[in-house]
Short mmCIF file of C-alpha atoms in Angstrom, two decimals:
data_model
loop_
_atom_site.label_atom_id
_atom_site.label_comp_id
_atom_site.label_asym_id
_atom_site.label_seq_id
_atom_site.Cartn_x
_atom_site.Cartn_y
_atom_site.Cartn_z
CA MET A 29 5.10 -10.12 -0.40
CA ARG A 30 8.89 -10.15 -0.13
CA ILE A 31 9.05 -7.00 -2.27
CA ALA A 32 6.33 -5.29 -0.22
CA LEU A 33 8.30 -6.09 2.96
CA GLU A 34 11.46 -4.65 1.39
CA GLU A 35 9.53 -1.45 0.68
CA ALA A 36 8.27 -1.35 4.28
CA ARG A 37 11.87 -1.54 5.51
CA ILE A 38 12.84 1.34 3.21
CA SER A 39 9.90 3.32 4.59
CA LEU A 40 11.11 2.86 8.17
CA LYS A 41 14.69 3.82 7.25
CA GLU A 42 13.32 7.04 5.72
CA GLY A 43 11.39 7.86 8.91
CA ASN A 44 7.96 6.88 7.64
CA LYS A 45 5.45 4.41 9.10
CA GLY A 46 6.69 1.13 7.61
CA PHE A 47 4.14 0.09 5.00
CA GLY A 48 4.94 -1.42 1.60
CA ALA A 49 3.02 -2.44 -1.51
CA VAL A 50 3.66 -3.99 -4.90
CA LEU A 51 1.46 -4.14 -7.98
CA VAL A 52 1.61 -7.35 -9.97
CA LYS A 53 0.45 -7.99 -13.54
CA ASP A 54 0.57 -11.44 -15.17
CA GLY A 55 2.61 -12.80 -12.26
CA LYS A 56 5.32 -10.13 -12.50
CA ALA A 57 6.00 -7.35 -9.99
CA ILE A 58 5.62 -4.16 -12.03
CA VAL A 59 5.39 -1.34 -9.49
CA ARG A 60 6.70 -1.16 -5.94
CA ALA A 61 6.14 1.60 -3.39
CA HIS A 62 6.09 2.45 0.30
CA ASP A 63 4.39 5.06 2.41
CA THR A 64 5.88 8.54 2.38
CA GLU A 65 3.30 10.24 4.58
CA ILE A 66 5.79 11.63 7.12
CA GLU A 67 8.53 12.42 4.60
CA ASP A 68 6.15 14.23 2.20
CA SER A 69 3.84 15.73 4.86
CA ASP A 70 1.02 14.18 2.83
CA PRO A 71 -1.62 12.19 4.72
CA THR A 72 -2.65 10.46 1.46
CA ALA A 73 0.84 9.12 0.67
CA HIS A 74 0.15 5.55 1.78
CA ALA A 75 2.01 2.66 0.13
CA GLU A 76 -1.03 1.51 -1.86
CA VAL A 77 -1.85 5.01 -3.11
CA ASN A 78 1.79 5.66 -4.02
CA ALA A 79 1.88 2.40 -6.00
CA ILE A 80 -1.37 3.25 -7.77
CA ARG A 81 -0.09 6.72 -8.63
CA LYS A 82 3.06 5.25 -10.18
CA ALA A 83 1.15 2.61 -12.13
CA SER A 84 -1.51 5.02 -13.36
CA LYS A 85 1.08 7.42 -14.76
CA LYS A 86 2.57 4.68 -16.91
CA TYR A 87 -0.28 2.23 -17.52
CA GLY A 88 -3.45 4.33 -17.23
CA LYS A 89 -6.14 4.38 -14.61
CA ASP A 90 -7.78 1.02 -15.40
CA LEU A 91 -5.73 -1.66 -13.63
CA THR A 92 -8.14 -4.52 -14.28
CA GLY A 93 -6.26 -7.80 -14.01
CA TRP A 94 -3.65 -6.39 -11.62
CA VAL A 95 -3.05 -7.63 -8.07
CA ILE A 96 -1.96 -5.42 -5.19
CA ILE A 97 0.11 -7.03 -2.48
CA SER A 98 0.46 -4.97 0.68
CA THR A 99 2.17 -5.56 3.98
CA HIS A 100 -0.99 -4.47 5.79
CA GLU A 101 -4.72 -4.44 5.18
CA ALA A 102 -5.69 -1.36 3.18
CA CYS A 103 -7.31 1.52 5.03
CA PRO A 104 -10.64 2.89 3.74
CA MET A 105 -8.92 5.54 1.61
CA CYS A 106 -6.60 3.01 -0.05
CA THR A 107 -9.45 0.55 -0.50
CA GLY A 108 -11.39 3.27 -2.33
CA ALA A 109 -8.41 3.93 -4.61
CA ILE A 110 -8.02 0.20 -5.29
CA VAL A 111 -11.68 -0.08 -6.26
CA TRP A 112 -11.55 3.12 -8.32
CA VAL A 113 -8.75 1.82 -10.59
CA ARG A 114 -10.36 -1.63 -10.77
CA ILE A 115 -7.52 -3.66 -9.30
CA SER A 116 -8.76 -7.25 -9.46
CA GLU A 117 -7.27 -8.77 -6.32
CA ILE A 118 -5.95 -7.65 -2.94
CA VAL A 119 -3.43 -9.62 -0.88
CA TYR A 120 -2.21 -8.38 2.50
CA GLY A 121 0.01 -9.72 5.22
CA CYS A 122 -1.47 -8.28 8.39
CA SER A 123 -4.99 -7.13 9.26
CA ILE A 124 -5.66 -3.72 10.77
CA LYS A 125 -6.65 -5.31 14.09
CA ASP A 126 -3.51 -7.46 14.20
CA THR A 127 -1.35 -4.46 13.29
CA VAL A 128 -2.67 -2.59 16.32
CA LYS A 129 -2.25 -5.67 18.55
CA LEU A 130 1.39 -5.89 17.45
CA GLY A 131 1.95 -2.34 18.66
CA ASN A 132 1.53 -0.18 15.58
CA PRO A 133 -0.57 2.75 16.83
CA TRP A 134 -1.25 4.35 13.45
CA TRP A 135 -4.53 2.56 12.79
CA ILE A 136 -5.94 2.29 16.30
CA TYR A 137 -9.03 4.28 15.33
CA LEU A 138 -9.91 1.63 12.70
CA ALA A 139 -9.42 -1.36 14.99
CA GLU A 140 -12.22 -0.47 17.38
#
């Protein structure tokens, strides 16, 4: 989670929304990423999707046995990507509802 939080801080410094993710295999952090949605003008450039894109390029599109650790609960799009590449476990620091309660407006439509 520490690495995912570091990525979230990088995201904020770059003017993005402040989400981070790390992909872990056999207890080792292999891929780290953050959201670049604002920077890239790409609504699909969430931290989880960016991490999956990086991992898939190098390790293929079957990530069975991998764990994704994210600063926030995955949105429906990211959840679909996680399922699609067969990531075995999801760990997140903050739920969508709690994220909205803490003042992050980005996911308000999912919290209702």
